Tab-separated table of C-alpha atoms in Angstrom:
chain	number	residue	atom	x	y	z
A	1	UNK	CA	74.808	105.595	84.622
A	2	UNK	CA	76.386	102.932	86.943
A	3	UNK	CA	80.100	102.696	86.246
A	4	UNK	CA	81.213	99.245	85.249
A	5	UNK	CA	83.610	97.537	87.647
A	6	UNK	CA	86.912	96.652	86.418
A	7	UNK	CA	88.553	93.206	87.063
A	8	UNK	CA	90.602	94.831	90.037
A	9	UNK	CA	87.673	96.619	91.379
A	10	UNK	CA	85.938	93.027	91.342
A	11	UNK	CA	89.075	91.565	92.914
A	12	UNK	CA	88.666	93.841	96.088
A	13	UNK	CA	85.070	93.366	96.342
A	14	UNK	CA	85.401	89.488	96.270
A	15	UNK	CA	88.392	89.815	98.611
A	16	UNK	CA	86.251	92.020	101.117
A	17	UNK	CA	83.310	89.571	101.298
A	18	UNK	CA	85.515	86.407	101.582
A	19	UNK	CA	87.893	87.893	104.089
A	20	UNK	CA	85.199	89.129	106.473
A	21	UNK	CA	83.091	85.840	105.956
A	22	UNK	CA	86.392	83.975	107.171
A	23	UNK	CA	86.951	86.156	110.101
A	24	UNK	CA	83.454	85.907	111.280
A	25	UNK	CA	83.697	81.871	111.029
A	26	UNK	CA	87.054	82.037	112.754
A	27	UNK	CA	85.876	84.171	115.708
A	28	UNK	CA	82.588	81.925	115.793
A	29	UNK	CA	84.770	78.657	116.489
A	30	UNK	CA	85.668	79.440	120.088
A	31	UNK	CA	82.159	80.873	120.628
A	32	UNK	CA	80.535	77.748	119.185
A	33	UNK	CA	82.664	75.419	121.299
A	34	UNK	CA	81.863	77.296	124.446
A	35	UNK	CA	78.149	77.211	123.643
A	36	UNK	CA	78.199	73.342	122.540
A	37	UNK	CA	80.259	72.415	125.758
A	38	UNK	CA	78.483	74.893	128.002
A	39	UNK	CA	81.868	76.211	128.988
A	40	UNK	CA	82.899	79.815	129.758
A	41	UNK	CA	86.515	80.878	129.035
A	42	UNK	CA	88.928	81.348	131.961
A	43	UNK	CA	88.753	85.101	131.910
A	44	UNK	CA	91.796	85.527	133.668
A	45	UNK	CA	93.566	83.428	131.186
A	46	UNK	CA	91.916	85.070	128.374
A	47	UNK	CA	92.887	88.536	129.506
A	48	UNK	CA	96.362	87.877	130.358
A	49	UNK	CA	96.885	85.447	127.257
A	50	UNK	CA	95.902	88.298	125.153
A	51	UNK	CA	98.017	90.973	126.884
A	52	UNK	CA	100.915	88.595	126.321
A	53	UNK	CA	100.117	87.695	122.851
A	54	UNK	CA	97.989	90.174	120.902
A	55	UNK	CA	99.957	93.488	121.053
A	56	UNK	CA	103.115	92.184	119.487
A	57	UNK	CA	101.108	90.048	116.999
A	58	UNK	CA	98.819	93.078	115.954
A	59	UNK	CA	101.923	95.191	115.545
A	60	UNK	CA	103.610	92.498	113.369
A	61	UNK	CA	100.384	91.947	111.535
A	62	UNK	CA	100.160	95.746	110.566
A	63	UNK	CA	103.653	95.802	109.488
A	64	UNK	CA	103.408	92.615	107.547
A	65	UNK	CA	100.204	93.588	105.780
A	66	UNK	CA	101.764	96.982	104.386
A	67	UNK	CA	105.091	95.172	103.361
A	68	UNK	CA	103.597	92.158	101.672
A	69	UNK	CA	100.696	93.651	99.795
A	70	UNK	CA	102.839	95.502	97.195
A	71	UNK	CA	104.659	92.017	96.545
A	72	UNK	CA	101.887	89.749	96.426
A	73	UNK	CA	99.448	91.540	94.292
A	74	UNK	CA	95.683	92.195	95.106
A	75	UNK	CA	94.122	88.821	94.749
A	76	UNK	CA	97.369	86.969	96.264
A	77	UNK	CA	96.993	89.309	99.379
A	78	UNK	CA	93.378	88.567	100.071
A	79	UNK	CA	94.183	84.884	99.811
A	80	UNK	CA	97.564	84.807	101.600
A	81	UNK	CA	96.483	86.780	104.593
A	82	UNK	CA	93.695	84.138	104.972
A	83	UNK	CA	95.483	81.128	104.275
A	84	UNK	CA	98.798	82.231	106.233
A	85	UNK	CA	102.556	80.999	105.896
A	86	UNK	CA	103.287	83.993	103.804
A	87	UNK	CA	107.163	84.497	103.855
A	88	UNK	CA	108.103	80.982	103.737
A	89	UNK	CA	105.514	79.814	101.145
A	90	UNK	CA	102.997	81.997	99.263
A	91	UNK	CA	105.415	84.794	98.532
A	92	UNK	CA	108.415	82.684	97.316
A	93	UNK	CA	105.750	80.849	95.456
A	94	UNK	CA	104.467	83.989	93.797
A	95	UNK	CA	107.936	85.320	93.126
A	96	UNK	CA	108.873	82.242	91.443
A	97	UNK	CA	105.770	82.160	89.173
A	98	UNK	CA	106.380	85.790	88.219
A	99	UNK	CA	109.785	84.918	87.289
A	100	UNK	CA	108.752	81.859	85.383
A	101	UNK	CA	106.047	83.822	83.453
A	102	UNK	CA	108.584	86.853	82.976
A	103	UNK	CA	106.117	89.361	83.919
A	104	UNK	CA	105.892	92.471	86.136
A	105	UNK	CA	104.244	92.032	89.441
A	106	UNK	CA	102.098	95.266	89.099
A	107	UNK	CA	101.107	94.500	85.534
A	108	UNK	CA	97.500	92.772	84.586
A	109	UNK	CA	99.401	89.705	83.757
A	110	UNK	CA	101.337	89.617	87.029
A	111	UNK	CA	98.119	89.889	88.879
A	112	UNK	CA	96.732	86.871	87.211
A	113	UNK	CA	100.031	84.791	87.657
A	114	UNK	CA	100.547	85.667	91.379
A	115	UNK	CA	96.855	84.994	92.382
A	116	UNK	CA	97.028	81.481	90.196
A	117	UNK	CA	100.408	80.560	92.047
A	118	UNK	CA	99.025	81.482	95.430
A	119	UNK	CA	95.460	79.933	95.091
A	120	UNK	CA	97.045	76.683	93.697
A	121	UNK	CA	99.661	76.678	96.677
A	122	UNK	CA	96.836	77.239	99.030
A	123	UNK	CA	94.758	74.466	97.612
A	124	UNK	CA	97.567	72.029	97.530
A	125	UNK	CA	98.715	72.886	101.172
A	126	UNK	CA	95.000	72.612	102.388
A	127	UNK	CA	94.695	69.319	100.904
A	128	UNK	CA	98.071	67.665	102.090
A	129	UNK	CA	97.103	69.216	105.883
A	130	UNK	CA	93.856	67.296	105.404
A	131	UNK	CA	95.338	64.062	104.270
A	132	UNK	CA	97.887	64.574	107.028
A	133	UNK	CA	95.329	64.633	109.620
A	134	UNK	CA	93.243	61.752	108.119
A	135	UNK	CA	96.562	59.684	108.154
A	136	UNK	CA	97.927	61.112	111.281
A	137	UNK	CA	98.343	57.708	113.049
A	138	UNK	CA	100.222	55.738	110.174
A	139	UNK	CA	102.386	59.144	109.165
A	140	UNK	CA	103.301	60.339	112.696
A	141	UNK	CA	106.197	58.165	113.279
A	142	UNK	CA	107.487	58.667	109.380
A	143	UNK	CA	107.380	62.560	109.718
A	144	UNK	CA	108.705	62.561	113.093
A	145	UNK	CA	111.631	59.971	112.320
A	146	UNK	CA	115.080	61.217	113.467
A	147	UNK	CA	116.332	60.516	109.806
A	148	UNK	CA	113.821	63.055	108.302
A	149	UNK	CA	114.010	65.553	110.946
A	150	UNK	CA	117.065	67.503	109.754
A	151	UNK	CA	115.493	67.808	106.136
A	152	UNK	CA	112.255	69.547	107.560
A	153	UNK	CA	114.638	71.723	109.984
A	154	UNK	CA	116.240	73.200	106.998
A	155	UNK	CA	113.293	74.225	104.876
A	156	UNK	CA	113.996	77.946	104.776
A	157	UNK	CA	117.758	77.734	103.991
A	158	UNK	CA	116.961	75.254	100.953
A	159	UNK	CA	114.051	77.608	99.957
A	160	UNK	CA	116.049	80.936	100.044
A	161	UNK	CA	119.273	79.428	98.851
A	162	UNK	CA	117.522	78.622	95.293
A	163	UNK	CA	115.284	81.874	95.378
A	164	UNK	CA	118.052	84.116	96.721
A	165	UNK	CA	120.678	83.242	94.076
A	166	UNK	CA	118.147	83.990	91.088
A	167	UNK	CA	117.136	87.496	92.530
A	168	UNK	CA	120.522	88.564	93.989
A	169	UNK	CA	122.331	87.707	90.897
A	170	UNK	CA	119.938	89.782	88.742
A	171	UNK	CA	119.900	92.687	91.260
A	172	UNK	CA	123.292	92.556	92.671
A	173	UNK	CA	123.852	96.227	93.064
A	174	UNK	CA	120.488	96.597	95.042
A	175	UNK	CA	121.429	93.596	97.116
A	176	UNK	CA	124.856	94.441	98.249
A	177	UNK	CA	123.996	96.818	101.100
A	178	UNK	CA	120.811	94.667	102.429
A	179	UNK	CA	122.520	91.388	102.351
A	180	UNK	CA	125.609	92.916	104.152
A	181	UNK	CA	123.472	94.539	106.927
A	182	UNK	CA	121.479	91.587	107.413
A	183	UNK	CA	124.348	89.321	107.642
A	184	UNK	CA	126.072	91.697	110.259
A	185	UNK	CA	122.973	92.071	112.339
A	186	UNK	CA	122.058	88.302	112.450
A	187	UNK	CA	125.595	87.363	113.288
A	188	UNK	CA	126.415	90.130	115.905
A	189	UNK	CA	122.955	90.217	117.658
A	190	UNK	CA	122.111	86.987	119.410
A	191	UNK	CA	118.179	87.883	119.750
A	192	UNK	CA	118.037	87.634	115.916
A	193	UNK	CA	117.215	84.130	115.229
A	194	UNK	CA	114.185	81.966	113.543
A	195	UNK	CA	111.702	83.712	115.845
A	196	UNK	CA	112.452	87.277	115.061
A	197	UNK	CA	113.049	86.947	111.146
A	198	UNK	CA	109.448	87.926	110.381
A	199	UNK	CA	110.088	91.182	112.311
A	200	UNK	CA	113.479	91.783	110.473
A	201	UNK	CA	111.937	91.427	106.976
A	202	UNK	CA	110.205	94.840	106.897
A	203	UNK	CA	113.269	96.515	108.285
A	204	UNK	CA	115.328	95.027	105.682
A	205	UNK	CA	112.736	95.984	103.084
A	206	UNK	CA	112.618	99.685	104.319
A	207	UNK	CA	116.301	99.774	104.308
A	208	UNK	CA	116.809	98.386	100.812
A	209	UNK	CA	114.067	100.980	99.455
A	210	UNK	CA	116.229	103.783	100.971
A	211	UNK	CA	119.528	102.546	99.567
A	212	UNK	CA	117.605	101.812	96.105
A	213	UNK	CA	116.592	105.435	96.131
A	214	UNK	CA	119.912	106.814	96.590
A	215	UNK	CA	121.481	104.777	94.087
A	216	UNK	CA	118.643	105.570	91.552
A	217	UNK	CA	119.203	109.190	92.292
A	218	UNK	CA	122.644	109.112	91.405
A	219	UNK	CA	122.066	107.112	88.277
A	220	UNK	CA	123.849	104.028	89.765
A	221	UNK	CA	120.945	101.470	88.791
B	1	UNK	CA	78.515	66.342	126.007
B	2	UNK	CA	81.870	65.457	127.636
B	3	UNK	CA	84.651	67.336	126.055
B	4	UNK	CA	88.023	66.180	124.916
B	5	UNK	CA	90.471	67.750	122.513
B	6	UNK	CA	89.908	65.266	119.917
B	7	UNK	CA	86.019	65.332	120.010
B	8	UNK	CA	84.208	64.692	116.643
B	9	UNK	CA	82.453	67.807	116.781
B	10	UNK	CA	85.684	69.947	116.955
B	11	UNK	CA	86.711	68.292	113.688
B	12	UNK	CA	83.310	69.067	112.061
B	13	UNK	CA	83.622	72.851	112.971
B	14	UNK	CA	87.347	73.186	111.960
B	15	UNK	CA	86.416	71.160	108.776
B	16	UNK	CA	83.651	73.610	107.862
B	17	UNK	CA	86.070	76.535	107.994
B	18	UNK	CA	88.619	74.779	106.286
B	19	UNK	CA	86.218	74.138	103.361
B	20	UNK	CA	85.319	77.605	103.182
B	21	UNK	CA	88.793	78.675	102.798
B	22	UNK	CA	89.454	75.968	100.240
B	23	UNK	CA	86.444	77.391	98.438
B	24	UNK	CA	88.025	80.892	98.491
B	25	UNK	CA	91.262	79.632	97.027
B	26	UNK	CA	89.619	77.817	94.127
B	27	UNK	CA	87.238	80.908	93.524
B	28	UNK	CA	90.207	83.227	93.115
B	29	UNK	CA	92.135	80.442	91.116
B	30	UNK	CA	89.025	80.385	88.645
B	31	UNK	CA	88.645	84.059	88.322
B	32	UNK	CA	92.293	84.655	87.800
B	33	UNK	CA	92.538	81.905	85.256
B	34	UNK	CA	89.330	83.434	83.438
B	35	UNK	CA	91.228	86.768	83.513
B	36	UNK	CA	94.417	85.279	82.124
B	37	UNK	CA	92.644	83.932	79.238
B	38	UNK	CA	90.527	87.275	78.363
B	39	UNK	CA	93.913	88.989	78.465
B	40	UNK	CA	95.125	86.686	75.752
B	41	UNK	CA	97.580	84.672	78.162
B	42	UNK	CA	98.723	81.200	76.965
B	43	UNK	CA	96.500	78.500	78.630
B	44	UNK	CA	99.651	76.250	78.457
B	45	UNK	CA	101.761	78.886	80.320
B	46	UNK	CA	99.014	79.401	83.059
B	47	UNK	CA	98.811	75.509	83.660
B	48	UNK	CA	102.642	75.230	83.967
B	49	UNK	CA	102.419	78.310	86.502
B	50	UNK	CA	99.981	76.181	88.614
B	51	UNK	CA	101.764	72.853	88.270
B	52	UNK	CA	104.996	74.349	89.288
B	53	UNK	CA	103.261	76.055	92.484
B	54	UNK	CA	101.767	72.892	93.345
B	55	UNK	CA	104.993	70.910	93.163
B	56	UNK	CA	106.726	73.491	94.983
B	57	UNK	CA	104.349	73.552	97.800
B	58	UNK	CA	104.300	69.821	98.455
B	59	UNK	CA	107.833	69.849	100.886
B	60	UNK	CA	106.661	73.130	102.904
B	61	UNK	CA	103.160	71.697	103.198
B	62	UNK	CA	104.641	68.602	104.574
B	63	UNK	CA	106.533	70.448	107.163
B	64	UNK	CA	103.062	72.061	108.175
B	65	UNK	CA	101.679	68.697	108.624
B	66	UNK	CA	104.473	68.113	111.172
B	67	UNK	CA	103.586	71.313	112.939
B	68	UNK	CA	100.016	70.098	113.263
B	69	UNK	CA	101.506	67.001	115.038
B	70	UNK	CA	103.827	68.964	117.362
B	71	UNK	CA	100.809	71.347	118.525
B	72	UNK	CA	98.298	68.163	118.687
B	73	UNK	CA	100.076	66.824	121.737
B	74	UNK	CA	98.883	69.805	123.804
B	75	UNK	CA	95.753	71.005	121.925
B	76	UNK	CA	94.369	67.758	120.060
B	77	UNK	CA	94.294	67.556	116.299
B	78	UNK	CA	91.412	69.744	115.262
B	79	UNK	CA	92.303	73.033	116.553
B	80	UNK	CA	96.075	72.884	115.118
B	81	UNK	CA	94.525	71.556	111.962
B	82	UNK	CA	92.379	74.881	111.798
B	83	UNK	CA	95.092	77.238	112.756
B	84	UNK	CA	97.623	75.925	110.642
B	85	UNK	CA	95.231	75.728	107.501
B	86	UNK	CA	94.108	79.313	108.119
B	87	UNK	CA	96.478	82.324	108.715
B	88	UNK	CA	98.695	80.533	111.326
B	89	UNK	CA	102.226	79.193	111.453
B	90	UNK	CA	103.978	77.083	113.835
B	91	UNK	CA	105.927	79.796	115.665
B	92	UNK	CA	103.036	82.194	116.060
B	93	UNK	CA	100.507	79.383	117.209
B	94	UNK	CA	103.044	77.878	119.654
B	95	UNK	CA	103.849	81.346	121.070
B	96	UNK	CA	99.771	82.022	121.507
B	97	UNK	CA	99.004	78.708	123.024
B	98	UNK	CA	102.034	78.859	125.425
B	99	UNK	CA	101.115	82.318	126.557
B	100	UNK	CA	97.308	81.383	127.038
B	101	UNK	CA	98.469	78.268	128.771
B	102	UNK	CA	100.892	80.027	130.940
B	103	UNK	CA	98.039	82.511	131.762
B	104	UNK	CA	95.985	79.592	133.372
B	105	UNK	CA	98.751	78.042	135.183
B	106	UNK	CA	99.563	75.419	132.686
B	107	UNK	CA	102.862	74.638	130.866
B	108	UNK	CA	103.047	74.131	127.094
B	109	UNK	CA	103.934	70.750	126.122
B	110	UNK	CA	103.226	69.238	129.674
B	111	UNK	CA	99.666	70.218	129.822
B	112	UNK	CA	97.221	67.546	131.090
B	113	UNK	CA	94.015	66.806	129.324
B	114	UNK	CA	92.343	70.085	128.647
B	115	UNK	CA	89.007	70.939	129.851
B	116	UNK	CA	86.430	72.869	127.666
B	117	UNK	CA	87.031	75.933	129.328
B	118	UNK	CA	90.780	75.886	128.902
B	119	UNK	CA	90.300	74.987	125.282
B	120	UNK	CA	87.906	77.846	124.541
B	121	UNK	CA	90.491	80.176	126.073
B	122	UNK	CA	93.474	79.057	124.134
B	123	UNK	CA	91.381	78.886	120.883
B	124	UNK	CA	90.060	82.573	121.450
B	125	UNK	CA	93.629	83.866	122.347
B	126	UNK	CA	94.992	82.101	119.115
B	127	UNK	CA	92.223	83.343	116.748
B	128	UNK	CA	91.977	87.205	118.233
B	129	UNK	CA	95.853	87.636	118.126
B	130	UNK	CA	96.478	86.651	114.682
B	131	UNK	CA	93.341	88.163	112.935
B	132	UNK	CA	94.857	91.651	112.019
B	133	UNK	CA	95.760	90.568	108.359
B	134	UNK	CA	92.436	89.426	107.373
B	135	UNK	CA	90.357	92.664	108.110
B	136	UNK	CA	93.328	94.914	107.295
B	137	UNK	CA	93.951	93.663	103.947
B	138	UNK	CA	90.586	94.952	102.596
B	139	UNK	CA	91.159	98.325	104.326
B	140	UNK	CA	94.413	99.188	102.835
B	141	UNK	CA	94.745	96.773	99.672
B	142	UNK	CA	93.058	99.142	97.157
B	143	UNK	CA	95.076	102.078	98.267
B	144	UNK	CA	98.411	100.269	98.263
B	145	UNK	CA	97.658	98.788	94.832
B	146	UNK	CA	96.614	102.097	93.494
B	147	UNK	CA	99.846	103.670	94.863
B	148	UNK	CA	102.019	101.083	92.928
B	149	UNK	CA	100.058	101.594	89.818
B	150	UNK	CA	100.645	105.710	90.145
B	151	UNK	CA	104.299	105.044	90.905
B	152	UNK	CA	104.538	102.987	87.657
B	153	UNK	CA	102.972	105.633	85.650
B	154	UNK	CA	105.089	108.585	87.120
B	155	UNK	CA	108.328	106.754	86.733
B	156	UNK	CA	108.382	103.211	85.251
B	157	UNK	CA	111.944	102.494	85.878
B	158	UNK	CA	111.887	103.606	89.340
B	159	UNK	CA	108.754	101.326	89.947
B	160	UNK	CA	110.763	98.348	88.722
B	161	UNK	CA	113.577	99.253	90.977
B	162	UNK	CA	111.164	99.691	93.933
B	163	UNK	CA	109.419	96.041	93.285
B	164	UNK	CA	112.836	94.561	93.040
B	165	UNK	CA	114.135	96.391	96.160
B	166	UNK	CA	111.188	94.815	98.106
B	167	UNK	CA	111.933	91.324	96.894
B	168	UNK	CA	115.625	91.669	97.700
B	169	UNK	CA	114.915	93.273	101.115
B	170	UNK	CA	112.595	90.140	102.034
B	171	UNK	CA	115.329	87.779	100.812
B	172	UNK	CA	118.154	89.479	102.432
B	173	UNK	CA	116.322	89.210	105.779
B	174	UNK	CA	116.316	85.281	105.371
B	175	UNK	CA	119.813	84.966	103.943
B	176	UNK	CA	120.790	86.913	107.376
B	177	UNK	CA	118.705	84.421	109.300
B	178	UNK	CA	120.510	81.525	107.664
B	179	UNK	CA	123.926	82.758	109.246
B	180	UNK	CA	122.530	83.611	112.621
B	181	UNK	CA	124.250	80.790	114.285
B	182	UNK	CA	127.606	80.795	112.519
B	183	UNK	CA	129.406	82.364	115.406
B	184	UNK	CA	129.135	78.693	117.151
B	185	UNK	CA	132.312	78.020	115.073
B	186	UNK	CA	134.211	80.288	117.562
B	187	UNK	CA	133.164	77.672	120.340
B	188	UNK	CA	134.244	74.742	118.260
B	189	UNK	CA	130.652	73.602	117.304
B	190	UNK	CA	130.050	73.567	113.495
B	191	UNK	CA	126.239	73.174	113.958
B	192	UNK	CA	125.669	76.811	112.886
B	193	UNK	CA	127.175	76.091	109.467
B	194	UNK	CA	124.417	73.420	108.754
B	195	UNK	CA	121.830	75.996	107.411
B	196	UNK	CA	124.607	77.841	105.482
B	197	UNK	CA	125.851	74.641	103.788
B	198	UNK	CA	122.270	73.715	102.789
B	199	UNK	CA	121.584	77.170	101.399
B	200	UNK	CA	124.804	76.678	99.252
B	201	UNK	CA	123.603	73.292	97.933
B	202	UNK	CA	120.343	74.787	97.044
B	203	UNK	CA	121.945	77.851	95.426
B	204	UNK	CA	124.294	75.436	93.539
B	205	UNK	CA	121.428	73.321	92.169
B	206	UNK	CA	119.702	76.450	91.016
B	207	UNK	CA	122.808	77.507	89.109
B	208	UNK	CA	123.397	74.190	87.289
B	209	UNK	CA	119.478	74.391	86.256
B	210	UNK	CA	120.294	77.773	84.756
B	211	UNK	CA	123.406	76.466	83.080
B	212	UNK	CA	121.420	73.325	81.707
B	213	UNK	CA	118.842	75.663	80.299
B	214	UNK	CA	121.394	77.640	78.842
B	215	UNK	CA	123.273	74.671	77.203
B	216	UNK	CA	120.244	72.588	76.112
B	217	UNK	CA	117.559	75.451	75.490
B	218	UNK	CA	114.965	73.205	77.301
B	219	UNK	CA	112.805	75.885	78.957
B	220	UNK	CA	110.731	73.648	81.188
B	221	UNK	CA	113.739	72.910	83.284
B	222	UNK	CA	113.829	76.302	84.612
B	223	UNK	CA	110.002	75.820	85.698
B	224	UNK	CA	110.899	73.178	88.170
B	225	UNK	CA	114.369	74.769	89.024
B	226	UNK	CA	113.173	75.972	92.405
B	227	UNK	CA	111.057	72.935	93.529
B	228	UNK	CA	114.066	70.737	92.677
B	229	UNK	CA	116.542	73.059	94.540
B	230	UNK	CA	114.246	73.073	97.459
B	231	UNK	CA	114.154	69.294	97.613
B	232	UNK	CA	117.689	68.590	97.033
B	233	UNK	CA	118.550	71.286	99.414
B	234	UNK	CA	116.392	69.593	102.163
B	235	UNK	CA	117.890	65.914	101.418
B	236	UNK	CA	121.321	67.313	101.598
B	237	UNK	CA	120.473	68.531	105.113
B	238	UNK	CA	120.537	65.056	106.142
B	239	UNK	CA	124.255	64.092	105.574
B	240	UNK	CA	125.353	67.473	106.218
B	241	UNK	CA	123.765	67.524	109.634
B	242	UNK	CA	125.251	64.016	110.381
B	243	UNK	CA	128.520	65.478	109.326
B	244	UNK	CA	128.551	68.840	110.984
B	245	UNK	CA	126.728	67.676	114.395
């Protein structure tokens, strides 16, 4: 008798199909443009452009995948890795929703809550970008105005101030070591900045897990 | 057909892909909603989660529109629209486009009108470079999720600590990033303190919201505390930047 699929089995099945479909469509974009405009790529530019870009992005992509999946849940992961902007939008959105609903990330309810938050966030983002593209001409001077520029330049501090105070205050014993380490590293190492913070997330997560395991074994948590 | 970076056909192609991604989001939203109802979760609670997520998303999404405008100067609107709606982010796409243009002897931000060959090359580099997450998630997601569930069954307390540690680890990296330019103070410039001050304002708003909930017992305030702290923090950046620059 065929075993009935659980909800989680279905999520993985849907995720596989949707993600593969989107991947094929994305890869088709440059191919279709090339066919329609009868233009071959600049092979030298393509090869050297990929050599300069792909190895770093692939390495970061692999690390990000393993780091973020346990936090995003299954449905949230399939969606987030298609729609992007994970650390600066989808993950904070899911964290806030889990906090708001007071459910564990790995529970059945947590899976539902994080998927609803991430799906809603993806829909709203997509619609706002569409509106932005449609209204690009009238919006450009407003969005690029020098008055608003500092506000949009400081999204991450504004986001992690609110989010950080909730999670750090509730888990202050866990937070002391990683926050201290990251402060020292980011202040002392000039190469660490907005461009490299994404690479530091897995480093910080691994360090925090190690310290937490030590504290847990000693019975301090 | 004569190529230019804002050719209508490019918008049609990008629009088809964006529509599919939008459909995926709606699909998962509906499935998760039905699952929540089947689990006995309160519909009003699910609605509040969706509304909060929507409000929270507005400001960062507007920032993504600004990124589209930034990239559009070189690439036209269609490609940045596609790349920033699906997978990408400004920093990733800028680096990919810069590397591709540089490999063809062009300078990002100063490139003349691109021809079709250059456009195909840039879009291929951007697409292939960023693709890992999309195919790797289906490969490893089930195993990682099973691992988390096994952990929960073996030692529920450690599983909670493990999850909290992952969140704290992620947040710690961004807290560190906020302080990355504070050493500018040593050279007499206070610009590096701007993000620190903005983060402090946002944290303060969050604390005040918590106090307000505790005093008034009005639960919905906490639902909107994070979006409000985000917006107030961003708004405070305007006078803070003027003051510290």
